[in-house]
Coordinates of N, CA and C and ligand atoms in Angstrom, one line a residue:
X150 N -32.6 18.3 3.5 CA -31.2 17.8 3.5 C -31.0 16.5 4.2
X151 N -30.2 15.6 3.7 CA -30.0 14.4 4.3 C -29.4 14.5 5.7
X152 N -29.7 13.7 6.6 CA -29.2 13.8 8.0 C -27.7 13.7 8.0
X153 N -27.1 12.8 7.2 CA -25.6 12.7 7.3 C -25.0 14.0 6.8
X154 N -25.6 14.7 5.9 CA -25.0 16.0 5.5 C -25.2 17.1 6.6
X155 N -26.3 17.1 7.3 CA -26.5 18.0 8.4 C -25.4 17.7 9.5
X156 N -25.3 16.4 9.8 CA -24.3 16.0 10.8 C -22.9 16.4 10.4
X157 N -22.5 16.2 9.1 CA -21.2 16.6 8.6 C -21.0 18.1 8.7
X158 N -22.0 18.9 8.3 CA -21.9 20.3 8.4 C -21.7 20.8 9.8
X159 N -22.5 20.2 10.8 CA -22.3 20.7 12.1 C -21.0 20.3 12.7
X160 N -20.5 19.1 12.3 CA -19.1 18.7 12.8 C -18.1 19.6 12.2
X161 N -18.2 19.9 10.9 CA -17.3 20.9 10.3 C -17.2 22.2 11.0
X162 N -18.4 22.7 11.4 CA -18.5 24.0 12.1 C -17.8 23.9 13.5
X163 N -18.1 22.7 14.1 CA -17.5 22.5 15.5 C -16.0 22.5 15.4
X164 N -15.5 21.8 14.4 CA -14.0 21.7 14.2 C -13.4 23.1 14.0
X165 N -14.1 23.9 13.1 CA -13.6 25.2 12.9 C -13.6 26.1 14.2
X166 N -14.6 25.9 14.9 CA -14.7 26.7 16.2 C -13.6 26.3 17.1
X167 N -13.3 25.0 17.3 CA -12.2 24.6 18.2 C -10.9 25.1 17.7
X168 N -10.7 25.1 16.4 CA -9.4 25.6 15.8 C -9.3 27.1 16.1
X169 N -10.3 27.8 15.9 CA -10.3 29.3 16.1 C -10.1 29.6 17.5
X170 N -10.9 29.0 18.4 CA -10.9 29.3 19.8 C -9.5 29.0 20.4
X171 N -8.8 28.0 19.9 CA -7.5 27.6 20.5 C -6.3 28.1 19.7
X172 N -6.6 28.9 18.7 CA -5.5 29.4 17.8 C -4.6 28.3 17.2
X173 N -5.2 27.2 16.8 CA -4.5 26.1 16.3 C -4.1 26.4 14.8
X174 N -3.0 25.8 14.4 CA -2.5 26.0 13.0 C -2.9 24.8 12.1
X175 N -3.6 23.8 12.7 CA -3.9 22.6 12.0 C -5.2 22.8 11.2
X176 N -5.4 21.9 10.2 CA -6.6 21.9 9.4 C -7.1 20.4 9.2
X177 N -7.6 19.9 10.3 CA -7.9 18.4 10.3 C -8.9 18.0 9.2
X178 N -8.6 17.0 8.5 CA -9.6 16.4 7.6 C -10.5 15.4 8.2
X179 N -11.7 15.4 7.7 CA -12.7 14.5 8.3 C -12.8 13.2 7.4
X180 N -12.5 12.1 7.9 CA -12.7 10.8 7.2 C -14.1 10.3 7.6
X181 N -15.0 10.1 6.7 CA -16.2 9.5 7.0 C -16.0 8.0 7.0
X182 N -16.2 7.4 8.2 CA -15.9 5.9 8.3 C -17.3 5.2 7.9
X183 N -17.3 4.6 6.8 CA -18.6 4.1 6.2 C -18.8 2.6 6.4
X184 N -18.0 1.9 7.3 CA -18.1 0.5 7.5 C -19.6 0.2 7.9
X185 N -20.0 -0.9 7.4 CA -21.4 -1.4 7.7 C -22.5 -0.7 6.9
X186 N -22.2 0.5 6.4 CA -23.2 1.3 5.7 C -23.2 1.0 4.2
X187 N -24.3 0.8 3.6 CA -24.3 0.5 2.1 C -24.2 1.8 1.3
X188 N -23.9 1.5 0.0 CA -23.7 2.6 -0.9 C -24.7 3.7 -0.9
X189 N -26.0 3.3 -0.8 CA -27.1 4.3 -0.9 C -27.1 5.3 0.3
X190 N -26.5 4.8 1.4 CA -26.4 5.7 2.6 C -25.2 6.7 2.4
X191 N -24.3 6.3 1.6 CA -23.0 7.1 1.5 C -23.1 8.1 0.4
X192 N -24.0 7.8 -0.6 CA -24.2 8.6 -1.8 C -24.4 10.1 -1.5
X193 N -25.2 10.5 -0.5 CA -25.4 11.9 -0.3 C -24.0 12.6 0.0
X194 N -23.2 11.9 0.8 CA -21.9 12.5 1.1 C -21.0 12.7 -0.2
X195 N -21.0 11.6 -1.0 CA -20.3 11.7 -2.3 C -20.8 12.8 -3.2
X196 N -22.1 12.9 -3.3 CA -22.7 13.9 -4.2 C -22.4 15.3 -3.7
X197 N -22.3 15.4 -2.4 CA -22.0 16.7 -1.9 C -20.5 17.1 -2.0
X198 N -19.7 16.1 -2.4 CA -18.3 16.4 -2.7 C -17.3 16.0 -1.6
X199 N -17.8 15.3 -0.6 CA -16.9 14.9 0.5 C -15.8 14.0 -0.1
X200 N -14.6 14.1 0.4 CA -13.5 13.5 -0.3 C -12.9 12.3 0.5
X201 N -12.9 12.3 1.8 CA -12.2 11.2 2.5 C -13.2 10.2 3.1
X202 N -12.9 9.0 2.8 CA -13.8 7.9 3.3 C -12.9 6.8 3.8
X203 N -13.4 6.1 4.9 CA -12.7 5.0 5.5 C -13.5 3.7 5.7
X204 N -12.8 2.6 5.6 CA -13.4 1.3 5.9 C -12.4 0.5 6.8
X205 N -13.0 -0.6 7.4 CA -12.1 -1.3 8.2 C -11.9 -2.8 7.8
X206 N -12.6 -3.2 6.7 CA -12.4 -4.5 6.2 C -12.2 -4.5 4.6
X207 N -11.2 -5.3 4.2 CA -10.9 -5.3 2.8 C -12.0 -5.8 1.9
X208 N -12.7 -6.9 2.3 CA -13.7 -7.4 1.4 C -14.9 -6.4 1.2
X209 N -15.3 -5.9 2.4 CA -16.4 -4.9 2.4 C -16.0 -3.7 1.5
X210 N -14.8 -3.2 1.7 CA -14.4 -2.1 1.0 C -14.3 -2.3 -0.5
X211 N -13.9 -3.5 -0.9 CA -13.8 -3.9 -2.3 C -15.2 -3.9 -2.9
X212 N -16.1 -4.6 -2.2 CA -17.5 -4.7 -2.8 C -18.1 -3.3 -3.0
X213 N -17.9 -2.4 -2.0 CA -18.6 -1.2 -2.0 C -17.9 -0.1 -3.0
X214 N -16.6 0.0 -2.8 CA -15.9 1.1 -3.4 C -15.3 0.9 -4.8
X215 N -15.2 -0.3 -5.2 CA -14.7 -0.5 -6.6 C -15.8 0.2 -7.5
X216 N -17.0 0.0 -7.2 CA -18.1 0.5 -8.0 C -18.2 2.0 -7.8
X217 N -18.3 2.5 -6.5 CA -18.5 3.9 -6.2 C -17.4 4.8 -6.8
X218 N -16.2 4.2 -6.8 CA -15.1 5.0 -7.3 C -15.1 5.3 -8.8
X219 N -15.8 4.5 -9.5 CA -16.0 4.8 -11.0 C -16.7 6.1 -11.2
X220 N -17.6 6.4 -10.3 CA -18.3 7.7 -10.5 C -17.8 8.8 -9.7
X221 N -17.0 8.5 -8.7 CA -16.4 9.6 -7.8 C -14.9 9.4 -7.8
X222 N -14.3 9.9 -8.8 CA -12.8 9.6 -9.0 C -11.9 10.3 -8.1
X223 N -12.4 11.4 -7.5 CA -11.5 12.3 -6.7 C -11.3 11.8 -5.3
X224 N -12.2 10.9 -4.9 CA -12.2 10.5 -3.4 C -10.9 9.9 -3.0
X225 N -10.6 9.9 -1.7 CA -9.4 9.3 -1.1 C -9.9 8.2 -0.1
X226 N -9.4 7.0 -0.3 CA -10.0 5.9 0.5 C -8.9 5.5 1.6
X227 N -9.4 5.4 2.8 CA -8.5 5.1 3.9 C -8.9 3.7 4.5
X228 N -7.8 2.9 4.7 CA -8.0 1.6 5.5 C -7.7 1.9 6.9
X229 N -8.7 1.7 7.8 CA -8.4 2.0 9.2 C -8.4 0.8 10.1
X230 N -8.8 -0.4 9.6 CA -9.0 -1.5 10.4 C -7.8 -2.5 10.4
X231 N -7.8 -3.5 11.2 CA -6.7 -4.5 11.3 C -6.5 -5.1 9.9
X232 N -5.3 -5.1 9.5 CA -4.9 -5.6 8.2 C -4.1 -6.9 8.2
X233 N -4.6 -8.0 7.7 CA -3.8 -9.2 7.7 C -2.8 -9.1 6.5
X234 N -1.6 -9.6 6.8 CA -0.6 -9.4 5.7 C -0.9 -10.1 4.4
X235 N -1.7 -11.2 4.5 CA -2.1 -11.9 3.2 C -3.1 -11.0 2.4
X236 N -3.6 -9.9 3.0 CA -4.5 -9.0 2.2 C -3.8 -7.7 1.9
X237 N -2.4 -7.7 2.1 CA -1.7 -6.5 1.8 C -1.8 -6.0 0.3
X238 N -1.8 -7.0 -0.6 CA -1.8 -6.6 -2.0 C -3.1 -5.9 -2.3
X239 N -4.2 -6.5 -1.8 CA -5.5 -5.8 -2.1 C -5.6 -4.4 -1.4
X240 N -5.0 -4.4 -0.3 CA -5.0 -3.1 0.4 C -4.3 -2.0 -0.4
X241 N -3.1 -2.4 -0.9 CA -2.4 -1.4 -1.7 C -3.1 -1.1 -3.0
X242 N -3.8 -2.0 -3.6 CA -4.6 -1.7 -4.8 C -5.7 -0.8 -4.5
X243 N -6.4 -1.0 -3.4 CA -7.7 -0.3 -3.1 C -7.5 1.1 -2.5
X244 N -6.6 1.2 -1.6 CA -6.5 2.3 -0.7 C -5.5 3.3 -1.0
X245 N -5.7 4.6 -0.7 CA -4.8 5.7 -0.8 C -4.0 5.8 0.5
X246 N -4.6 5.5 1.6 CA -4.0 5.6 2.9 C -4.2 4.3 3.7
X247 N -3.2 3.9 4.5 CA -3.4 2.8 5.4 C -3.0 3.3 6.8
X248 N -4.0 3.2 7.7 CA -3.8 3.8 9.1 C -3.3 2.7 10.1
X249 N -3.2 1.5 9.7 CA -3.1 0.4 10.6 C -1.9 -0.5 10.4
X250 N -0.8 0.2 10.0 CA 0.5 -0.6 9.9 C 1.0 -0.9 11.4
X251 N 1.0 -2.2 11.7 CA 1.3 -2.6 13.1 C 2.3 -3.7 13.3
X252 N 2.9 -4.2 12.2 CA 4.0 -5.2 12.4 C 4.9 -5.3 11.2
X253 N 6.1 -5.9 11.4 CA 7.1 -6.0 10.4 C 6.7 -6.7 9.1
X254 N 6.0 -7.8 9.4 CA 5.6 -8.7 8.2 C 4.7 -7.9 7.3
X255 N 3.7 -7.2 7.9 CA 2.8 -6.4 7.1 C 3.6 -5.3 6.3
X256 N 4.5 -4.7 7.0 CA 5.3 -3.6 6.4 C 6.0 -4.2 5.2
X257 N 6.6 -5.3 5.3 CA 7.4 -5.8 4.2 C 6.5 -6.3 3.0
X258 N 5.3 -6.8 3.3 CA 4.4 -7.1 2.3 C 3.9 -5.9 1.6
X259 N 3.6 -4.8 2.3 CA 3.1 -3.6 1.7 C 4.2 -3.1 0.8
X260 N 5.4 -3.1 1.2 CA 6.5 -2.6 0.4 C 6.7 -3.4 -0.9
X261 N 6.6 -4.7 -0.7 CA 6.7 -5.6 -1.9 C 5.6 -5.3 -2.9
X262 N 4.4 -5.1 -2.5 CA 3.3 -4.9 -3.5 C 3.3 -3.5 -4.0
X263 N 3.8 -2.6 -3.2 CA 3.9 -1.2 -3.7 C 4.9 -1.2 -4.9
X264 N 6.0 -1.9 -4.7 CA 7.0 -2.0 -5.8 C 6.4 -2.7 -7.0
X265 N 5.7 -3.8 -6.8 CA 5.1 -4.6 -7.8 C 4.1 -3.8 -8.6
X266 N 3.3 -3.1 -7.9 CA 2.2 -2.4 -8.5 C 2.5 -0.9 -8.9
X267 N 3.8 -0.6 -8.6 CA 4.2 0.8 -8.8 C 3.3 1.9 -8.2
X268 N 2.9 1.7 -7.0 CA 2.0 2.6 -6.3 C 2.5 2.8 -4.9
X269 N 2.3 4.1 -4.4 CA 2.7 4.4 -3.1 C 1.5 4.7 -2.3
X270 N 1.3 4.1 -1.1 CA 0.2 4.5 -0.2 C 0.8 5.4 0.8
X271 N -0.1 6.2 1.4 CA 0.4 7.0 2.6 C 0.0 6.2 3.8
X272 N 1.0 6.1 4.7 CA 0.9 5.1 5.8 C 1.0 5.8 7.2
X273 N 0.2 5.3 8.1 CA 0.3 5.6 9.5 C 0.7 4.4 10.2
X274 N 1.6 4.6 11.2 CA 2.0 3.5 12.1 C 1.0 3.5 13.2
X275 N 0.3 2.4 13.4 CA -0.6 2.3 14.6 C 0.2 2.0 15.8
X276 N 0.0 2.9 16.9 CA 0.7 2.7 18.1 C -0.2 2.3 19.2
X277 N 0.2 1.3 20.0 CA -0.6 0.8 21.1 C -0.1 1.6 22.3
X278 N -0.6 2.8 22.4 CA -0.1 3.8 23.4 C -0.3 3.3 24.8
X279 N -1.4 2.7 25.1 CA -1.7 2.3 26.5 C -1.2 0.8 26.8
X280 N -0.5 0.3 25.8 CA 0.0 -1.1 25.9 C -1.1 -2.1 26.3
X281 N -2.2 -2.1 25.6 CA -3.3 -3.0 25.9 C -3.1 -4.3 25.2
X282 N -3.3 -5.4 25.9 CA -3.1 -6.7 25.3 C -4.1 -7.0 24.1
X283 N -5.3 -6.5 24.2 CA -6.3 -6.8 23.2 C -6.1 -5.9 22.0
X284 N -5.3 -4.9 22.0 CA -5.2 -4.0 20.9 C -3.9 -4.3 20.1
X285 N -4.0 -4.1 18.8 CA -2.8 -4.2 18.0 C -2.1 -2.8 18.0
X286 N -0.9 -2.8 17.4 CA -0.2 -1.6 17.4 C 1.2 -1.8 17.9
X287 N 2.2 -1.0 17.4 CA 3.5 -1.0 17.8 C 3.6 -0.4 19.2
X288 N 4.4 -1.0 20.1 CA 4.6 -0.5 21.4 C 5.3 0.9 21.3
X289 N 4.9 1.8 22.2 CA 5.5 3.1 22.2 C 7.0 3.1 22.1
X290 N 7.6 2.3 23.0 CA 9.1 2.3 23.1 C 9.7 1.6 21.8
X291 N 8.9 1.0 21.0 CA 9.5 0.4 19.8 C 9.2 1.2 18.5
X292 N 8.5 2.3 18.6 CA 8.1 3.0 17.4 C 9.3 3.6 16.7
X293 N 10.3 4.1 17.3 CA 11.4 4.8 16.6 C 12.1 3.8 15.7
X294 N 12.4 2.6 16.3 CA 13.1 1.6 15.5 C 12.2 1.1 14.4
X295 N 11.0 0.9 14.6 CA 10.1 0.4 13.5 C 9.9 1.4 12.4
X296 N 9.8 2.7 12.8 CA 9.7 3.8 11.9 C 11.0 3.8 11.0
X297 N 12.1 3.8 11.6 CA 13.4 3.9 10.8 C 13.5 2.7 9.8
X298 N 13.1 1.5 10.3 CA 13.2 0.3 9.4 C 12.2 0.5 8.2
X299 N 11.0 0.9 8.5 CA 10.0 1.1 7.4 C 10.5 2.1 6.4
X300 N 11.1 3.2 6.9 CA 11.5 4.3 6.0 C 12.8 3.9 5.3
X301 N 13.8 3.5 6.0 CA 15.1 3.2 5.3 C 15.2 1.9 4.6
X302 N 14.7 0.8 5.2 CA 14.8 -0.5 4.6 C 13.7 -0.8 3.6
X303 N 12.5 -0.2 3.8 CA 11.4 -0.6 3.0 C 10.9 0.6 2.1
X304 N 11.5 1.7 2.3 CA 11.0 3.0 1.6 C 9.5 3.2 1.6
X305 N 8.9 2.9 2.8 CA 7.5 3.2 2.9 C 7.3 4.7 3.1
X306 N 6.2 5.2 2.7 CA 5.9 6.6 2.9 C 5.1 6.7 4.2
X307 N 5.8 6.7 5.3 CA 5.1 6.9 6.6 C 4.8 8.4 6.8
X308 N 3.6 8.7 6.9 CA 3.2 10.1 7.1 C 2.9 10.5 8.5
X309 N 2.6 9.5 9.3 CA 2.2 9.8 10.7 C 1.9 8.6 11.6
X310 N 1.3 8.9 12.7 CA 1.0 7.9 13.7 C -0.5 7.9 14.0
X311 N -1.0 6.7 14.4 CA -2.4 6.6 14.6 C -2.6 5.9 16.0
X312 N -3.7 6.2 16.7 CA -4.0 5.4 17.9 C -5.5 5.2 18.1
X313 N -5.8 4.3 18.9 CA -7.2 4.0 19.4 C -7.0 4.0 20.9
X314 N -7.4 5.1 21.6 CA -7.2 5.1 23.1 C -8.1 4.2 23.8
X315 N -7.7 3.8 25.0 CA -8.6 2.9 25.8 C -10.0 3.5 25.9
X316 N -11.0 2.6 25.8 CA -12.4 3.0 25.7 C -12.9 3.7 27.0
X317 N -12.4 3.3 28.1 CA -13.0 3.7 29.4 C -12.2 4.8 30.1
X318 N -11.2 5.4 29.4 CA -10.4 6.5 30.0 C -10.5 7.8 29.2
X319 N -10.1 8.8 29.9 CA -10.0 10.1 29.1 C -8.9 10.0 28.1
X320 N -9.3 10.2 26.8 CA -8.4 10.0 25.7 C -7.3 11.0 25.6
X321 N -7.5 12.2 26.3 CA -6.5 13.3 26.1 C -5.1 12.8 26.4
X322 N -4.9 12.1 27.4 CA -3.5 11.7 27.8 C -2.8 10.9 26.7
X323 N -3.6 10.1 26.0 CA -3.1 9.2 25.0 C -2.9 10.0 23.7
X324 N -3.7 11.0 23.4 CA -3.5 11.8 22.3 C -2.2 12.6 22.5
X325 N -2.0 13.0 23.7 CA -0.8 13.8 24.0 C 0.5 13.0 23.8
X326 N 0.4 11.8 24.3 CA 1.6 10.9 24.1 C 1.9 10.7 22.6
X327 N 0.9 10.5 21.8 CA 1.1 10.2 20.4 C 1.6 11.5 19.7
X328 N 1.0 12.6 20.1 CA 1.5 13.9 19.5 C 3.0 14.1 19.8
X329 N 3.4 13.9 21.1 CA 4.8 14.0 21.4 C 5.7 13.1 20.6
X330 N 5.3 11.9 20.4 CA 6.1 10.9 19.7 C 6.2 11.4 18.2
X331 N 5.1 11.9 17.7 CA 5.1 12.3 16.3 C 6.0 13.5 16.1
X332 N 6.0 14.4 17.1 CA 6.9 15.6 17.0 C 8.4 15.1 17.1
X333 N 8.6 14.2 17.9 CA 10.0 13.6 18.1 C 10.5 13.1 16.7
X334 N 9.6 12.4 16.0 CA 10.0 11.8 14.7 C 9.8 12.8 13.5
X335 N 9.4 14.0 13.8 CA 9.2 15.0 12.7 C 8.1 14.5 11.7
X336 N 7.1 13.9 12.2 CA 6.0 13.4 11.3 C 5.0 14.5 11.2
X337 N 4.3 14.6 10.1 CA 3.4 15.7 9.9 C 1.9 15.4 10.2
X338 N 1.6 14.1 10.3 CA 0.2 13.7 10.4 C -0.1 12.9 11.7
X339 N -1.3 13.1 12.2 CA -1.8 12.3 13.3 C -3.2 11.8 13.0
X340 N -3.4 10.5 13.0 CA -4.8 10.0 12.8 C -5.3 9.7 14.2
X341 N -6.1 10.7 14.8 CA -6.6 10.5 16.1 C -8.0 11.1 16.2
X342 N -8.8 10.5 17.0 CA -10.1 11.1 17.3 C -11.2 10.3 16.5
X343 N -12.2 9.9 17.2 CA -13.4 9.2 16.7 C -14.6 10.0 17.1
X344 N -15.8 9.5 16.9 CA -17.0 10.3 17.2 C -17.1 10.8 18.6
X345 N -16.6 10.0 19.6 CA -16.8 10.4 21.0 C -15.7 11.3 21.5
X346 N -14.6 11.4 20.8 CA -13.5 12.2 21.4 C -12.7 13.1 20.4
X347 N -13.3 13.3 19.2 CA -12.6 14.1 18.2 C -12.3 15.5 18.7
X348 N -13.1 16.1 19.5 CA -12.9 17.4 20.0 C -11.5 17.5 20.7
X349 N -11.3 16.5 21.5 CA -10.0 16.4 22.3 C -8.8 16.2 21.3
X350 N -9.1 15.3 20.4 CA -8.0 15.0 19.4 C -7.5 16.2 18.7
X351 N -8.4 17.1 18.3 CA -8.1 18.3 17.6 C -7.1 19.1 18.4
X352 N -7.4 19.2 19.7 CA -6.5 20.0 20.6 C -5.1 19.5 20.7
X353 N -4.9 18.2 20.4 CA -3.6 17.6 20.4 C -3.0 17.5 19.0
X354 N -3.6 18.2 18.1 CA -2.9 18.3 16.7 C -3.3 17.3 15.7
X355 N -4.5 16.6 16.0 CA -4.9 15.6 15.0 C -5.1 16.2 13.6
X356 N -4.7 15.5 12.6 CA -4.8 16.0 11.2 C -5.9 15.2 10.4
X357 N -6.2 14.0 10.9 CA -7.2 13.2 10.3 C -8.2 12.6 11.4
X358 N -9.4 13.1 11.4 CA -10.4 12.6 12.3 C -11.2 11.4 11.7
X359 N -11.3 10.3 12.4 CA -12.0 9.2 11.8 C -13.4 9.1 12.4
X360 N -14.4 9.6 11.7 CA -15.8 9.7 12.2 C -16.8 8.8 11.5
X361 N -17.4 7.9 12.3 CA -18.4 7.0 11.8 C -19.8 7.5 12.2
X362 N -20.1 7.0 13.4 CA -21.5 7.3 13.9 C -21.9 8.7 14.0
X363 N -21.0 9.6 14.3 CA -21.3 11.0 14.4 C -21.8 11.6 13.0
X364 N -21.4 10.9 11.9 CA -21.9 11.4 10.6 C -23.1 10.5 10.1
X365 N -22.9 9.2 10.2 CA -23.9 8.3 9.6 C -24.9 7.7 10.5
X366 N -24.7 7.9 11.8 CA -25.7 7.4 12.8 C -25.2 6.1 13.3
X367 N -26.0 5.5 14.2 CA -25.6 4.2 14.9 C -25.4 3.1 13.9
X368 N -24.4 2.3 14.1 CA -24.3 1.1 13.3 C -25.1 -0.1 13.9
X369 N -25.5 -1.0 13.0 CA -26.3 -2.1 13.5 C -25.4 -3.1 14.2
X370 N -24.2 -3.3 13.7 CA -23.3 -4.2 14.4 C -22.0 -3.5 14.9
Ligands
LIG126 C1 -15.3 2.3 13.3 C2 -14.0 3.0 13.5 C3 -14.0 4.4 13.6 C4 -15.2 5.3 13.7 O1 -15.9 5.0 14.9 P1 -17.1 6.0 15.5 O2 -17.0 5.9 16.9 O3 -18.3 5.5 14.8 O4 -16.7 7.4 15.0 C5 -12.7 5.0 13.7 N1 -11.6 4.3 13.7 C6 -11.6 3.0 13.5 C7 -10.3 2.3 13.5 C8 -12.8 2.3 13.4 O5 -12.7 1.0 13.2

């Protein structure tokens, strides 16, 4: 069996264990983040029927997935990286989910192209929960206003919130803050948890885990 399949199986089991042990009602989906990995590394996952895949760059995603999608039509593709508004059109064309909506200009571009292309993507608002300068994301205290604007003025299909907790701290506190905000807004989804902290994210109600290295191994860059 391919190593990535073994990894995915053991993660799937671990997720189930955490859910059962803590009596959680959630059923988090695993997004295999395939950035930097070439098609031949991803194929075992596709052939096994894995459905959710994520990338963080438009160009790389286009090169890889335009082709792969022809043979694997059921998959759902997630954009998880920083998205420039001049690439909004390509993002809407390529992706089923966008996890990184982080400003008004991008929101209006996405809305414009969704109308033009007659396609709706499922969108997460990225929240800069720890208010870190180097990270993008809407400030916590501005999320309500941004959410209302995206929903009412732009008719975006906002399904939840996403965050990237500070690298050097316990992520739990930041998962909790995001969970509370999403409950306040009555949103159903949370994009939280990466290879190093997904176990904690599950405890705070994550519905989409974004896992790269835990499935595919170390990245070269
Ligand atoms: C790369 C990436 C991930 C996956 O990271 P791992 O630590 O390899 O699991 C998750 N989310 C985003 C936004 C990423 O860019």
